[in-house]
Amino acid sequence: MQKLDAASPEAQSADLVSANVERLKALFPDVVTEGPDGAAVDLDALAALVGAPALSDADEKYGLNWHGKRRARRLALTPSTGTLRPSPRESVDWASTRNLMIEGDNLEVLKLLQKSYAGKVKLIYIDPPYNTGKDFVYSDHFADSLRHYLELTGQTTGGAKISSNTEANGRFHTDWLNMIYPRLKLARDLLAEDGAIVVHIDEHELHALVLVMREIFGEENELGVAVWDKRNPKGDARGIAYQHESIVLFARNAQLLFARSPLKRPKRNAQRMLDAAAGAVASAASRYDANAAYRNWVRSQTALSGGEAMYDRISADGRVYRLVSMAWPNKKKAPDEYFVPLVHPVTGKPCAVPERGWRNPPATMQTLLDNGLIEFGTDETTQPQRIYFLDENMHENVPSILPFGGSDDMLLKSLGIPFDLPKPVEFAASIIDWFAQRDDLIVDFFGGSGTTAHAVMALNAADGGQRRYLLVQLPEPLDADNKDQKAAADFCTALGVPLNLAELTKERIRRAAKLIAAEYPGRRADLGFRVFKLDSTNVAEWDPYSDDVQQSLLAAVEHVKPNRSDEDLLAELMLKLGLDLCARIDTRTIAGKTVHLIDDAVVACFDAPISRADTDALGEGIGELIGAMDAGPLFARDVTCVFRDSSFVDDVAKVNLSAILEQHGVKRIRSL
């Protein structure tokens, strides 16, 4: 039975540096060698293999540089010493939900999530601080970011302060870049290969953000920058009055993303247009009258997009369609066979051919003719055009300009949530729908007002999907004496909860869930969420420099910190063994001991004491439990059994229990 301590790899968050070395070794085995501290990379050998000179940070090269960039890169690679502690009391539908709300510094949380969620997230959708000089900027400490977080949020003493990032501090852009860079580095590893990341930003850091994301995700994976036209110019502008924000979109791998699904959105007004056409046909005496009535209706609709407004015709069988030129699209003319004329069906004469030829080869043109997808003019002098039916083209390419002037201020007011400038749920849901299919995982590690969670629940309720959300929000303290924070602080006081921003996030999700349940009575949707909170690890570290050696020795006997529950230990096991934090946990009693079965992958028993007299019944009971799983004995090799080391009365009990479990095929037996 292997004992896990704070230094054990299985007790730590993902070691991203070692993982990178292993990836490099898989590609170029001869560049990985042994150094004084273990595996090392021969940079000269690597440069020789790829045929490119090695560049140092001091060399001139293309890219964005700032003071602290190397430190920010190292910060992303430094393992976390924390854990996530469950809070069922604050959760909704703890036992059944697949959604997560994590309270903590997102840098530490992103590190802790790597083993469980790397490569599993289809969409990361974030709205980070815009660096306006007013919003809070995360201040990371390289030496001990977890300790700094605990001080920052008032969980330990130390005097850390939260402050705005003002231009007067001389590091305005630098501080923001040092904040966002390591978080985006970690975020990329969470994305599935066909996943995407969407980031809201304004003019203050747009250009820096694009350069950073090109470096992290690769310029070839840039999907573009969309403009969100909010239709309301800023009133405090010193120069141009911006009425838009920007939305930066990147893929983990653009080729794989487009292979899964093209970047399209539903035509917002398509169904309304089909209904209007059907009404025109029903009430008109002729096709001519129906077309005239429908075209007049289209012209009167200011809400139609440019692409939608092109569908202004009704066919003989009542279908809405548009016409598109079939001319060769390039400047150079088409191959010779692309100049074969089409014969007019009435006059029998060849129709005019576009100057540079047709868009399609003769075989394709014939197929279009056979399927009735080409419309001719009154005679051969008019070039024929391609027919596109609206009911076959209900989606459109996402445009670069997204007009949406609505606000959710009234929605949050109706929910009783005091939060300034929340993203509109409808707008967020439309973006999520571009990328996330019905059972995908969406992550927002700047949770804010909880709009992403609200949008995911609303989408699921509307279409019966099973999308999941994972939100992270810093419990940023609220000051009742600050006029900008007073309403939120008073709200928390009235609820009897701590005065911090994460409490607003959780309460907004709870109230949004009730609103959705009322809007969709009888619809089964996951409206719950599990709450976890960032804290220091449950496993105590050996301190060889302690002034109280006797106390240190006693602490070494019991590796688990005091006041930590079985649920705390289970959550840390799930993280460190790479299990989903929403995994099913079955609890039963075997030989008088409480035994937890996590997702048919981990068996944990933390009850004490375990004596020699207990080991036969406990070991056989756990062995039978594992043997009853679907895969039987073969599956036992993949099960991890974990016990509290101090629970064993003596080493004989530990050895006996290990031997019995090994007889049942269990190979991984650990103690804390």
C-alpha atoms as one frame of an Amber mdcrd trajectory, in Angstrom:
protein
   0.000   0.000   0.000   1.614   3.220  -1.178   1.328   6.177   1.181   0.472
   9.499  -0.451   1.942  12.682   0.947   2.047  16.260  -0.330   5.064  15.414
  -2.520   3.462  12.410  -4.242   2.602  12.997  -7.923  -0.898  11.608  -7.324
  -1.429  14.211  -4.588  -0.523  17.159  -6.785  -2.205  19.077  -9.567  -1.117
  18.417 -13.141   2.626  18.840 -13.761   2.416  20.750 -17.038   6.190  21.025
 -17.462   6.677  17.253 -17.267   3.755  16.767 -19.635   5.373  19.123 -22.151
   8.674  17.256 -21.887   6.866  13.964 -22.543   5.173  15.437 -25.630   8.542
  16.625 -26.907  10.090  13.241 -26.171   7.366  11.505 -28.197   8.254  13.659
 -31.220  12.044  13.861 -30.796  13.319  11.209 -28.340  16.961  12.189 -28.800
  16.520  15.767 -27.529  15.418  14.635 -24.046  18.308  13.673 -21.835  19.181
  13.526 -18.129  20.137  16.617 -16.188  21.041  17.187 -12.545  17.327  17.405
 -11.618  15.957  14.672 -13.873  14.745  14.906 -17.467  16.173  17.846 -19.423
  15.921  19.166 -22.977  19.006  19.584 -25.171  18.093  22.880 -26.858  21.018
  22.711 -29.298  19.929  19.258 -30.462  16.347  20.462 -30.835  17.439  23.463
 -32.910  19.504  21.181 -35.140  16.567  18.824 -35.661  14.113  21.505 -36.690
  16.696  23.345 -38.757  16.120  26.694 -37.078  18.381  28.763 -34.841  17.454
  28.995 -31.180  16.288  32.418 -29.985  16.544  33.680 -26.440  14.307  36.244
 -24.760  17.011  38.815 -25.425  16.932  38.266 -29.204  14.849  40.459 -31.489
  11.799  38.623 -32.806   8.187  39.214 -33.765   5.661  39.230 -30.959   4.351
  41.106 -27.946   6.759  41.659 -25.089   6.318  43.243 -21.692   7.981  43.267
 -18.298   7.063  40.094 -16.421   6.173  37.916 -19.401   8.658  35.177 -18.494
   7.362  35.175 -14.935   3.762  34.972 -16.191   4.707  31.994 -18.366   6.344
  30.254 -15.390   3.331  31.035 -13.238   1.087  29.063 -15.582   3.401  26.049
 -15.284   3.734  26.103 -11.481   1.605  23.328  -9.901  -1.092  24.347  -7.465
  -0.813  23.471  -3.780  -4.542  23.885  -3.263  -7.696  21.841  -3.520 -11.412
  22.395  -3.992 -13.640  21.747  -0.989 -17.286  20.852  -1.622 -20.131  22.888
  -0.186 -23.334  20.835  -0.571 -25.234  23.263   1.686 -24.834  26.073  -0.867
 -25.501  23.823  -3.848 -28.730  23.028  -5.676 -29.570  19.376  -6.485 -26.112
  18.272  -5.339 -26.684  14.569  -5.988 -27.928  14.849  -9.566 -26.579  18.046
 -11.147 -23.760  18.138 -13.692 -23.066  21.865 -13.357 -20.336  23.505 -11.286
 -19.836  26.844  -9.561 -16.338  27.192  -8.124 -15.454  29.975  -5.730 -11.787
  30.945  -5.915  -8.948  32.576  -7.835  -9.303  31.310 -11.379  -5.546  30.877
 -11.872  -5.314  28.286  -9.089  -8.623  26.717 -10.090  -7.550  26.333 -13.734
  -4.451  24.473 -12.549  -6.521  22.173 -10.348  -8.935  21.379 -13.182  -6.256
  20.167 -15.607  -6.268  16.479 -14.702 -10.052  16.197 -14.761 -10.987  18.448
 -17.671  -8.016  18.802 -20.049  -9.264  18.385 -23.612 -12.923  18.087 -22.565
 -14.255  21.658 -22.852 -16.000  22.625 -26.103 -16.355  26.335 -25.347 -14.620
  28.772 -23.036 -16.673  31.953 -22.863 -15.199  34.738 -20.727 -15.704  38.407
 -20.027 -12.478  39.393 -18.199 -11.771  42.753 -16.560 -11.462  45.364 -19.305
  -8.681  47.315 -17.578 -10.629  50.567 -17.535  -8.810  51.816 -14.439 -11.809
  50.984 -12.280 -12.246  47.234 -12.387 -10.405  44.798 -10.141  -7.234  43.263
 -11.524  -6.038  39.920 -10.182  -2.659  40.336  -8.519  -0.748  37.062  -8.686
   2.170  36.227  -6.427   4.629  33.823  -8.018   6.067  32.584  -4.722   2.746
  31.500  -3.210  -0.335  32.488  -5.150  -2.624  30.314  -3.009  -1.488  31.960
   0.228  -1.952  35.357  -1.382  -5.472  34.373  -2.459  -6.414  33.299   1.068
  -5.142  36.615   2.418  -6.868  38.553  -0.340 -10.248  37.067   0.452  -9.906
  37.399   4.214  -9.478  33.683   4.947  -6.061  34.300   6.498  -4.362  37.423
   7.784  -1.596  39.152   5.927  -2.886  42.470   4.796  -3.213  41.845   1.046
  -5.334  44.526  -0.579  -7.541  44.657  -3.623  -7.062  47.733  -5.742  -7.929
  49.101  -9.131  -5.339  49.138 -11.884  -4.980  52.847 -12.563  -2.873  54.342
 -15.314  -1.007  56.319 -12.667   0.769  53.221 -11.358   3.039  53.131 -14.435
   2.287  49.453 -15.180  -1.230  49.833 -16.557  -0.976  47.444 -19.537   1.771
  45.311 -17.996  -0.302  44.353 -14.961  -3.255  43.399 -17.131  -1.105  41.279
 -19.462   0.531  39.535 -16.509  -2.958  38.699 -15.273  -4.488  37.409 -18.514
  -1.493  35.552 -20.022  -1.130  32.598 -17.610  -4.896  32.126 -17.449  -5.203
  31.866 -21.227  -2.236  29.459 -21.320  -4.014  27.158 -18.880  -7.369  27.638
 -20.584  -6.035  26.358 -23.907  -5.194  22.986 -22.368  -8.787  22.573 -21.180
 -10.199  22.972 -24.691 -11.116  19.971 -26.794  -9.225  19.782 -30.078 -12.350
  21.057 -31.842 -13.174  23.544 -29.085 -13.194  27.346 -29.154 -12.629  30.292
 -26.845 -14.638  33.527 -26.999 -13.427  36.622 -25.129 -15.289  39.904 -24.633
 -13.065  43.008 -24.475 -13.239  46.745 -25.123 -10.837  49.197 -26.747  -8.425
  49.395 -23.795  -6.766  45.992 -24.325  -8.196  44.694 -27.615  -4.967  44.856
 -29.603  -2.852  43.375 -26.801  -5.372  40.572 -26.304  -5.348  39.602 -29.992
  -1.531  39.431 -30.023  -1.453  37.346 -26.834  -4.058  34.935 -28.160  -2.245
  34.587 -31.490   0.842  33.560 -29.539  -0.986  31.075 -27.312  -3.502  29.584
 -29.768  -1.714  30.196 -33.075  -2.593  32.734 -35.745  -3.905  29.933 -37.956
  -6.611  29.261 -35.355  -7.924  32.819 -35.223 -11.611  32.865 -36.123 -11.874
  36.635 -36.183 -12.876  39.659 -34.142 -16.578  40.466 -34.060 -17.987  43.875
 -33.183 -20.826  43.959 -30.692 -22.736  47.122 -31.586 -24.462  48.068 -28.327
 -26.177  51.047 -30.023 -25.392  53.281 -27.077 -22.247  55.477 -27.270 -20.261
  55.924 -24.067 -21.036  59.241 -22.444 -17.662  59.684 -20.738 -15.426  59.374
 -23.818 -12.433  61.710 -24.146 -12.088  60.999 -27.854 -14.218  58.767 -30.037
 -17.439  57.779 -28.244 -17.308  53.987 -28.520 -20.673  52.310 -28.810 -19.270
  48.858 -29.345 -17.242  46.180 -27.636 -15.179  43.514 -29.359 -15.442  39.743
 -29.202 -12.240  37.828 -29.976 -12.696  34.254 -31.203 -10.058  31.514 -31.487
 -10.184  27.746 -31.960  -7.934  25.149 -30.376  -7.648  23.687 -33.880  -9.620
  25.558 -36.531  -9.511  22.704 -39.054 -11.047  20.268 -36.583 -13.612  22.815
 -35.435 -14.828  23.422 -38.989 -14.810  19.685 -39.670 -17.228  19.253 -36.758
 -19.511  22.107 -37.726 -19.220  25.332 -39.744 -19.310  28.595 -37.823 -22.909
  29.490 -38.542 -25.881  30.813 -36.620 -29.625  30.321 -37.101 -31.246  32.991
 -39.229 -33.074  34.921 -36.555 -36.111  35.792 -38.690 -36.263  32.771 -40.992
 -39.360  31.178 -39.500 -41.159  34.510 -39.403 -40.375  34.953 -43.114 -41.710
  31.499 -43.969 -44.895  32.256 -42.047 -45.311  35.615 -43.832 -44.899  33.945
 -47.227 -47.421  31.249 -46.344 -49.871  33.960 -45.324 -49.325  35.839 -48.587
 -49.939  32.690 -50.648 -53.089  31.859 -48.697 -54.631  35.304 -49.131 -53.515
  36.162 -52.704 -55.437  35.380 -55.873 -52.306  34.607 -57.895 -48.597  33.865
 -57.550 -47.892  37.371 -58.846 -50.026  38.928 -56.097 -48.465  36.678 -53.444
 -44.957  37.731 -54.507 -45.914  41.402 -54.507 -47.441  41.192 -51.027 -44.487
  39.238 -49.650 -41.888  41.628 -51.138 -43.701  44.595 -49.631 -43.610  42.822
 -46.271 -39.855  42.115 -46.588 -39.126  45.769 -47.404 -41.039  46.873 -44.299
 -39.033  44.647 -41.923 -36.116  46.651 -40.520 -35.039  43.761 -38.266 -34.041
  41.514 -41.183 -30.347  41.036 -41.816 -28.970  41.752 -45.279 -28.793  38.049
 -46.055 -32.335  37.420 -44.845 -33.783  40.284 -46.894 -32.447  38.659 -50.088
 -35.018  35.857 -49.704 -37.776  37.947 -51.293 -39.442  35.543 -53.765 -42.027
  32.781 -53.599 -41.836  29.790 -55.959 -44.739  28.147 -57.746 -45.023  25.586
 -54.954 -45.008  28.271 -52.238 -41.362  28.090 -51.112 -39.345  31.198 -50.232
 -36.137  31.573 -52.221 -33.424  33.951 -53.397 -31.402  34.207 -56.620 -27.588
  34.186 -56.728 -25.287  34.820 -59.677 -23.551  31.766 -61.118 -20.633  33.779
 -62.555 -17.040  32.612 -62.039 -15.957  34.442 -58.848 -12.228  34.932 -59.546
 -10.499  37.642 -61.596  -8.958  35.118 -63.969 -11.396  33.488 -66.353 -12.682
  29.956 -65.796 -11.479  26.887 -67.762 -12.856  26.599 -71.307 -15.489  23.979
 -70.435 -17.046  26.464 -67.975 -18.291  28.554 -70.939 -20.898  26.086 -72.245
 -24.123  28.121 -72.679 -27.435  27.116 -71.123 -30.389  26.859 -73.501 -33.414
  28.975 -72.624 -36.379  26.630 -72.026 -38.874  28.875 -73.899 -36.944  30.501
 -76.768 -34.654  27.510 -77.313 -31.700  29.871 -77.766 -28.386  29.868 -75.847
 -28.385  32.232 -72.870 -25.744  34.855 -72.189 -22.649  33.394 -70.501 -20.850
  35.429 -67.792 -17.745  37.202 -69.066 -15.375  34.983 -67.033 -17.453  31.820
 -67.329 -19.779  29.858 -65.055 -18.992  29.130 -61.409 -19.591  25.387 -61.869
 -18.483  22.737 -64.405 -21.022  21.423 -66.978 -21.884  18.304 -64.945 -22.853
  20.384 -61.919 -24.834  22.799 -64.082 -26.788  19.872 -65.525 -27.554  18.558
 -62.034 -28.841  21.976 -60.997 -31.040  22.074 -64.107 -32.413  18.597 -63.457
 -33.286  19.580 -59.863 -35.014  22.815 -60.837 -32.432  24.990 -59.087 -31.776
  27.408 -61.972 -34.124  30.266 -62.831 -34.165  31.732 -66.358 -35.174  35.248
 -67.379 -37.943  36.127 -69.811 -35.613  35.371 -72.705 -32.032  34.315 -73.493
 -30.567  37.811 -72.998 -30.777  37.455 -69.205 -28.156  35.355 -67.431 -29.724
  32.414 -65.548 -29.288  32.440 -61.760 -29.040  29.804 -59.022 -32.038  29.247
 -56.725 -31.502  28.898 -52.951 -34.529  27.953 -50.851 -34.835  29.467 -47.386
 -36.111  26.267 -45.763 -32.864  24.556 -46.867 -30.687  27.416 -45.637 -31.978
  28.252 -42.169 -28.461  29.119 -40.944 -26.061  31.841 -42.050 -22.382  32.693
 -41.601 -21.701  34.660 -38.437 -21.173  38.292 -39.485 -18.445  40.538 -38.109
 -20.977  43.064 -36.793 -23.451  41.915 -34.160 -26.047  44.577 -33.407 -27.642
  44.031 -29.998 -28.680  47.045 -28.000 -30.649  45.251 -25.318 -29.804  45.240
 -21.630 -30.548  42.778 -18.841 -30.694  45.461 -16.160 -34.460  44.943 -15.842
 -34.061  41.155 -15.754 -31.612  41.323 -12.862 -33.810  43.891 -11.157 -36.739
  41.483 -11.433 -34.516  38.777  -9.929 -33.492  41.170  -7.171 -29.777  40.914
  -8.032 -27.770  44.173  -7.708 -25.178  43.843 -10.491 -24.022  46.543 -12.899
 -23.751  45.975 -16.664 -24.494  42.241 -16.950 -24.168  40.615 -20.382 -27.622
  40.024 -21.899 -28.655  36.384 -21.539 -30.138  36.249 -25.051 -26.920  37.564
 -26.594 -24.732  35.164 -24.596 -26.984  32.218 -25.459 -26.725  32.987 -29.173
 -22.905  32.908 -29.021 -22.861  29.705 -26.965 -25.161  28.129 -29.553 -22.611
  28.771 -32.333 -20.096  26.400 -30.770 -21.667  24.173 -28.111 -23.839  21.256
 -29.096 -26.540  19.787 -26.894 -24.294  17.851 -24.494 -21.124  19.977 -24.446
 -19.287  21.559 -21.509 -18.997  25.359 -21.372 -16.498  27.062 -19.029 -16.534
  30.668 -17.820 -13.717  31.419 -15.404 -14.735  35.054 -14.947 -18.212  34.109
 -13.744 -19.334  37.616 -12.776 -23.102  37.943 -12.691 -23.629  34.325 -13.776
 -24.920  35.154 -17.261 -23.189  32.132 -18.825 -24.877  29.744 -16.399 -28.245
  31.417 -17.013 -27.770  31.200 -20.793 -26.815  27.500 -20.701 -29.840  26.625
 -18.566 -32.114  28.645 -20.869 -30.783  26.877 -23.985 -31.290  23.466 -22.382
 -34.819  24.312 -21.299 -35.662  25.526 -24.809 -34.320  22.574 -26.815 -34.039
  19.753 -24.279 -30.232  19.759 -24.415 -27.864  18.604 -21.685 -25.178  21.249
 -21.953 -23.130  21.746 -18.793 -21.523  24.842 -17.336 -18.509  25.315 -15.099
 -18.184  28.805 -13.622 -15.336  30.224 -11.549 -15.665  33.453  -9.599 -13.288
  35.153  -7.190 -14.989  35.914  -3.844 -13.995  39.554  -4.193 -14.880  41.320
  -0.921 -17.636  43.936  -1.029 -17.383  47.123   1.019 -20.645  48.505   2.395
 -18.958  51.900   2.830 -18.149  52.066  -0.892 -21.104  53.674  -2.676 -20.498
  51.580  -5.802 -20.606  48.360  -3.764 -23.157  49.257  -1.097 -26.203  47.754
  -2.845 -24.400  44.448  -3.385 -23.034  44.433   0.175 -26.485  45.157   1.621
 -27.914  42.365  -0.548 -25.440  39.866   0.940 -26.169  41.115   4.450 -29.900
  40.609   3.909 -29.243  37.037   2.713 -26.996  36.352   5.696 -24.059  35.365
   3.491 -20.459  36.657   3.324 -20.017  40.031   1.647 -18.346  38.993  -1.603
 -19.060  38.911  -5.322 -19.263  35.115  -5.581 -22.361  35.171  -3.380 -24.111
  37.333  -5.993 -23.096  34.866  -8.706 -24.521  31.889  -6.822 -27.755  33.639
  -5.884 -28.312  34.856  -9.444 -27.985  31.259 -10.716 -30.440  30.000  -8.078
 -33.026  32.636  -8.960 -32.493  32.224 -12.708 -33.118  28.485 -12.312 -36.448
  29.164 -10.588 -37.392  31.622 -13.341 -36.619  29.066 -16.067 -38.526  26.342
 -14.206 -41.569  28.627 -14.155 -41.193  29.450 -17.867 -40.937  25.767 -18.866
 -43.227  23.830 -16.510 -42.863  20.103 -16.920 -39.593  20.370 -18.880 -36.847
  18.291 -17.284 -33.666  20.345 -17.295 -30.618  20.420 -15.049 -31.184  23.605
 -13.036 -28.807  22.728 -10.217 -25.106  23.238  -9.526 -22.425  21.917  -7.201
 -20.460  24.508  -5.247 -16.752  24.032  -4.548 -14.377  26.448  -2.832 -10.645
  26.891  -3.303  -8.581  26.112  -0.207  -5.220  24.671   0.776  -4.693  20.961
   0.227  -6.119  18.456   2.722  -2.736  16.745   2.961  -0.305  18.233   5.478
   3.326  18.773   4.515   6.239  17.614   6.621   8.052  20.627   8.054  11.659
  19.678   8.932  12.392  23.205  10.166   9.588  23.407  12.718  10.534  24.697
  16.173   8.273  22.034  17.686   9.816  18.769  16.474   7.454  16.626  18.569
   4.424  18.289  17.011   5.920  17.853  13.537   6.410  14.137  14.185   2.819
  13.773  15.372   1.626  15.645  12.292   3.630  13.290  10.089   1.667  10.345
  11.490  -1.638  11.962  10.461  -1.176  13.397   6.979  -4.720  14.750   6.756
  -5.228  18.213   8.179  -7.681  18.612  11.064 -11.255  19.765  10.379 -11.248
  18.176   6.924 -14.212  15.918   6.156 -14.561  12.740   4.126 -16.249  14.871
   1.445 -13.181  17.145   1.332 -10.900  14.152   0.837 -13.158  12.672  -1.837
 -13.158  15.931  -3.800  -9.369  16.140  -3.719  -9.093  12.524  -4.828 -11.408
  13.251  -7.749  -9.234  16.181  -8.834  -5.893  14.447  -8.413  -7.043  11.226
 -10.078  -8.620  13.076 -12.996 -12.300  12.420 -12.269 -15.175  14.749 -13.047
 -16.221  16.811 -10.018 -19.813  15.884 -10.826 -19.040  12.170 -10.830 -21.553
   9.910  -9.119 -20.660   8.968  -5.527 -22.327   5.889  -4.024 -21.910   5.388
  -0.285 -22.533   2.099   1.498 -21.529   0.254   4.657 -19.164  -2.723   4.454
 -18.060  -4.533   7.614 -19.325  -1.608   9.669 -17.202   0.906   7.733 -18.396
   3.669   5.412 -17.154   2.998   1.881 -17.469   5.469  -0.995 -17.537   4.368
  -4.633 -16.735   7.221  -7.042 -17.859   6.721 -10.634 -16.885   3.023 -10.521
 -13.244   4.158 -10.537 -12.255   4.875  -6.929 -13.126   3.079  -3.698 -12.398
   5.140  -0.581 -12.749   4.307   3.105 -11.625   6.828   5.726 -13.252   5.265
   8.797 -11.124   4.424  11.816 -10.004   2.209  13.341  -9.207  -0.630  10.958
  -7.822  -3.541  12.968  -6.613  -7.008  11.990 -10.072  -8.310  12.888 -11.672
  -5.928  10.364  -9.494  -6.650   7.370 -11.029  -9.949   6.183 -14.623  -8.721
   6.081 -13.695  -5.263   4.784 -11.328  -6.562   2.105 -13.720  -9.277   0.905
 -16.634  -6.834   0.896 -14.742  -4.300  -1.205 -13.517  -7.096  -3.481 -17.077
  -8.314  -4.035 -18.207  -4.731  -4.713 -15.539  -4.326  -7.384 -16.232  -7.781
  -8.818 -19.894  -6.904  -9.260 -19.056  -4.025 -11.605 -19.887  -4.447 -15.287
 -16.343  -5.351 -16.380 -15.751  -7.803 -13.526 -12.214  -8.877 -12.523 -10.536
  -7.240 -15.510 -11.910  -3.906 -14.357 -10.330  -4.296 -10.909  -6.923  -3.424
 -12.337  -8.189   0.083 -13.105  -9.760   0.719  -9.696  -7.911   2.775  -7.086
  -8.566   1.982  -3.419  -7.719   4.704  -0.899  -7.649   4.595   2.908  -6.629
   6.980   5.669  -3.169   5.847   6.805  -3.822   6.686  10.453  -6.954   4.495
  10.426  -4.887   1.305  10.548  -4.237   0.068  14.058  -0.907  -1.389  12.959
   1.110  -2.359   9.897  -0.220  -5.925  10.012  -3.768  -4.669   9.405  -2.540
  -2.578   6.487  -0.619  -5.473   4.918  -3.517  -7.915   5.380  -6.046  -5.602
   3.740  -3.685  -4.921   0.831  -3.141  -8.641   0.277  -6.880  -9.388   0.187
  -7.551  -6.588  -2.292  -4.681  -7.742  -4.496  -6.232 -11.229  -4.558  -9.323
  -9.570  -6.041  -7.190  -8.018  -8.791  -6.774  -4.525  -7.337  -3.332  -3.147
  -8.181  -3.564   0.474  -7.051  -3.929   0.698  -3.282  -3.088   3.991  -1.611
  -3.234   5.581   1.843  -3.427   9.222   2.898
